[in-house]
């Protein structure tokens, strides 16, 4: 039994943030969520779908034009290419001043329907593209490794984050949870979250870097744990950071996770702060992922 879905975090579980476990029995109605897929698919796939829809619509109307035995004025009788390119011009409301034009009631009705479809097609395509490019996104990176090391005399889980945009993220917050297998007294194995309390879970202004720390004391779910015990429990530390982006004036979020093999015990994150040749404090991001 599991009360969450999980990228490969060990034990056959996918790691958090990926597609999750294979499923069976879900209704096959994914087409109803087509708006979500159009917003989340790769950009090349989005343009491919839009191009395919454009060609399909014009192909359909080209066939409808060919059904009229009289044919379009100025077009070759029964020629699909002429009908298709006339459809493209009609859908795009283009007027080149050429002689190809509808001449029967049937053709004018089809033209009217195509112009109507073209208006909606333009609105939908514009709306989808705008929704894709206007979504606020976070440019936050996390250290490749987390470490467990002494801090103020106590073992502490430490990792760091950096705002790659170098703008302000206001009222930034971070939540960290330990995801692991637990067995109840009834013998039921469940996959559950346990919150790890941060020494500082909120930053009023997140500008450059943030060192996130969790003290491993007797109240911590990590108390007494080792790399081997975490591996046995198929554990994963899940991190979610969010805040208000000052540029977009919208909430953004970023997430990552650390599996037991990405948690290093007894080492420290490298110091990335220094002084440059002009005596100014600087940050060396080349050492962002390094350990000491």
XYZ file of C-alpha atoms in Angstrom:
292
model
C 0.000 0.000 0.000
C 1.225 3.507 -0.713
C -0.250 6.860 0.160
C 1.828 8.784 -2.381
C 3.280 8.317 -5.818
C 6.762 8.664 -6.223
C 12.126 9.079 -9.954
C 13.913 5.833 -9.169
C 14.266 6.143 -5.437
C 15.227 2.522 -4.911
C 13.250 -0.609 -4.276
C 11.410 -0.291 -7.558
C 9.838 3.030 -6.560
C 10.040 5.866 -9.080
C 11.733 8.997 -7.870
C 9.501 11.859 -6.872
C 8.802 14.286 -9.706
C 8.729 11.710 -12.505
C 5.741 10.081 -14.126
C 5.175 7.746 -11.220
C 4.328 4.084 -10.998
C 2.749 2.241 -13.928
C -1.019 2.195 -13.445
C -3.866 -0.049 -14.451
C -7.603 0.453 -14.401
C -7.719 4.207 -14.939
C -10.436 5.430 -17.343
C -9.100 5.947 -20.853
C -10.307 9.532 -21.186
C -6.985 11.368 -21.404
C -8.295 13.349 -24.376
C -10.486 15.259 -21.908
C -7.323 16.672 -20.380
C -5.906 17.763 -23.743
C -5.395 21.344 -22.541
C -2.993 20.099 -19.859
C -1.036 17.996 -22.352
C -0.785 20.878 -24.815
C 0.674 23.081 -22.074
C 3.129 20.510 -20.727
C 4.375 18.746 -23.865
C 7.787 19.769 -25.322
C 7.707 22.902 -27.451
C 8.618 20.987 -30.627
C 5.720 18.608 -30.011
C 3.356 21.531 -29.425
C 4.245 23.103 -32.777
C 3.994 19.677 -34.438
C 0.447 19.238 -33.081
C -0.529 22.739 -34.160
C 0.896 22.150 -37.668
C -0.879 18.790 -37.937
C -4.183 20.358 -36.884
C -3.709 23.174 -39.415
C -3.031 20.718 -42.250
C -5.914 18.481 -41.204
C -8.412 21.346 -41.127
C -7.337 22.566 -44.551
C -7.369 19.030 -45.921
C -10.923 18.519 -44.658
C -12.202 21.720 -46.231
C -10.332 20.959 -49.458
C -12.298 17.699 -49.685
C -15.540 19.593 -49.045
C -14.729 21.986 -51.892
C -14.041 19.051 -54.209
C -17.487 17.596 -53.464
C -19.041 20.409 -55.506
C -19.154 19.135 -59.066
C -18.946 22.624 -60.508
C -15.602 23.326 -58.849
C -14.168 26.573 -57.634
C -14.010 29.449 -60.056
C -10.515 29.623 -61.514
C -9.461 26.242 -60.066
C -8.739 23.092 -62.021
C -11.701 20.728 -61.757
C -11.057 17.983 -59.228
C -7.558 19.241 -58.379
C -6.877 18.703 -54.672
C -3.893 21.062 -54.575
C -5.957 23.996 -55.866
C -8.708 23.249 -53.347
C -6.213 22.840 -50.523
C -4.391 26.107 -51.147
C -7.683 27.928 -51.598
C -8.623 26.562 -48.160
C -5.331 27.834 -46.699
C -6.026 31.310 -48.076
C -9.595 31.259 -46.784
C -8.628 30.016 -43.314
C -5.960 32.697 -43.096
C -8.300 35.344 -44.525
C -5.776 36.084 -47.272
C -6.664 37.878 -50.485
C -4.116 37.788 -53.275
C -6.472 39.102 -55.926
C -6.383 35.909 -57.994
C -9.405 34.587 -59.846
C -9.938 31.456 -57.687
C -13.168 32.038 -55.734
C -16.393 30.307 -54.657
C -19.254 30.617 -57.137
C -22.073 28.359 -55.918
C -24.227 28.502 -52.790
C -22.634 25.290 -51.524
C -19.105 26.682 -51.881
C -20.050 29.928 -50.171
C -21.564 28.001 -47.256
C -18.326 25.999 -46.915
C -16.286 29.231 -47.054
C -18.474 30.722 -44.328
C -17.973 27.657 -42.139
C -14.223 27.706 -42.740
C -13.883 31.376 -41.831
C -15.813 30.661 -38.644
C -13.500 27.733 -37.816
C -10.482 29.868 -38.688
C -11.454 32.516 -36.132
C -11.623 29.898 -33.382
C -8.452 28.185 -34.591
C -6.517 31.462 -34.375
C -7.931 32.236 -30.930
C -7.138 28.775 -29.557
C -3.608 28.680 -31.006
C -2.847 32.195 -29.739
C -4.220 31.411 -26.291
C -2.250 28.168 -25.978
C 1.009 29.764 -27.107
C 0.531 32.713 -24.759
C -0.279 30.380 -21.864
C 2.920 28.414 -22.514
C 5.296 31.380 -22.767
C 3.712 33.452 -19.988
C 3.850 30.796 -17.264
C 6.153 31.941 -14.451
C 9.050 29.543 -14.014
C 11.676 29.188 -11.317
C 15.398 29.197 -12.071
C 16.485 27.699 -8.784
C 19.281 25.153 -8.609
C 20.064 22.807 -5.748
C 23.363 21.238 -4.739
C 23.916 17.810 -6.287
C 24.576 16.333 -2.852
C 23.232 16.832 0.620
C 25.575 16.315 3.565
C 25.177 15.227 7.166
C 27.803 16.980 9.261
C 28.218 18.652 12.639
C 26.792 22.151 12.959
C 26.869 23.883 16.365
C 27.739 20.579 17.953
C 24.868 18.530 16.502
C 24.553 16.387 13.376
C 22.749 18.384 10.724
C 21.414 17.658 7.266
C 22.593 20.447 4.954
C 22.105 21.291 1.289
C 21.915 24.582 -0.547
C 19.924 26.369 -3.206
C 20.684 29.314 -5.489
C 18.515 31.709 -7.456
C 20.036 31.622 -10.950
C 18.065 34.640 -12.161
C 19.562 36.950 -9.540
C 16.248 38.697 -9.068
C 14.286 38.722 -5.824
C 12.055 35.897 -4.677
C 9.960 37.373 -1.900
C 8.769 35.372 1.124
C 10.534 32.231 -0.008
C 9.697 29.055 1.893
C 11.180 25.567 1.852
C 9.634 22.330 3.037
C 11.631 19.129 3.368
C 10.107 15.699 3.917
C 11.497 12.235 4.437
C 9.737 9.701 2.236
C 10.230 6.115 3.377
C 8.637 2.720 3.883
C 7.031 2.083 7.244
C 5.308 -1.034 8.532
C 2.282 -0.665 10.795
C 1.524 -2.888 13.766
C -0.921 -4.712 11.497
C 1.940 -5.613 9.188
C 0.870 -3.230 6.411
C 3.745 -1.555 4.583
C 3.045 2.057 3.708
C 5.087 4.706 1.938
C 4.770 7.884 3.959
C 6.041 11.416 4.359
C 7.581 12.704 7.591
C 8.330 16.419 7.775
C 11.860 17.530 8.589
C 11.802 20.791 10.517
C 14.209 23.378 9.181
C 16.440 25.616 11.289
C 15.221 28.386 8.963
C 12.316 27.466 6.743
C 11.550 30.972 5.466
C 13.587 33.723 3.846
C 12.018 37.171 3.379
C 14.254 37.820 0.340
C 15.862 34.979 -1.608
C 18.394 36.650 -3.879
C 21.518 34.519 -4.360
C 22.046 31.455 -2.156
C 20.307 29.728 0.718
C 21.842 27.054 2.930
C 19.019 24.814 4.131
C 19.624 22.923 7.385
C 17.765 20.355 9.466
C 19.073 19.484 12.931
C 19.061 15.711 13.550
C 18.031 15.488 17.187
C 15.838 13.013 19.029
C 12.703 14.552 17.536
C 13.988 14.208 13.974
C 12.740 11.376 11.742
C 16.404 10.995 10.690
C 17.567 10.352 14.242
C 19.591 7.135 14.377
C 19.412 6.611 10.633
C 22.398 5.678 8.456
C 22.869 5.387 4.750
C 22.251 1.645 4.978
C 19.050 1.992 7.000
C 17.718 4.635 4.619
C 18.464 2.350 1.683
C 16.604 -0.495 3.406
C 13.572 1.766 3.773
C 13.855 2.997 0.174
C 14.040 6.503 1.597
C 14.126 9.760 -0.274
C 14.359 13.337 0.968
C 11.936 15.519 -0.966
C 12.486 19.281 -1.166
C 9.950 21.875 -2.331
C 10.761 25.582 -2.447
C 8.320 28.329 -3.351
C 8.044 32.085 -3.222
C 6.763 35.194 -4.974
C 8.847 36.137 -8.003
C 9.257 39.916 -7.984
C 9.489 40.081 -11.779
C 6.424 37.967 -12.600
C 4.535 38.959 -9.432
C 3.460 35.319 -9.312
C 4.196 32.341 -7.112
C 6.945 30.083 -8.425
C 8.172 26.770 -7.115
C 11.075 24.379 -7.595
C 11.644 20.877 -6.310
C 14.357 18.281 -6.000
C 15.066 15.153 -4.001
C 17.989 13.265 -2.508
C 18.273 9.493 -2.373
C 20.548 7.777 0.196
C 23.437 7.592 -2.293
C 23.190 11.374 -2.757
C 23.527 12.084 0.972
C 27.180 12.261 2.060
C 27.953 11.644 5.731
C 30.859 13.358 7.488
C 31.682 15.952 4.834
C 30.826 19.611 4.295
C 29.672 21.730 1.403
C 32.545 23.752 -0.044
C 32.697 27.424 0.892
C 31.617 29.427 -2.142
C 32.054 32.896 -0.650
C 35.317 34.759 -1.130
C 36.923 38.106 -1.896
C 37.858 39.165 -5.421
C 40.894 41.177 -6.540
C 39.093 44.450 -5.808
C 38.359 43.394 -2.238
C 34.647 42.826 -2.917
C 32.757 39.852 -1.556
C 31.941 37.381 -4.330
C 30.316 33.990 -4.875
C 32.123 31.257 -6.791
C 29.410 29.132 -8.354
C 32.055 26.827 -9.830
C 32.258 25.317 -6.328
C 28.516 25.203 -5.746
C 28.323 21.403 -5.931
C 31.747 20.659 -4.406
C 32.350 19.034 -1.015
C 35.175 19.423 1.495
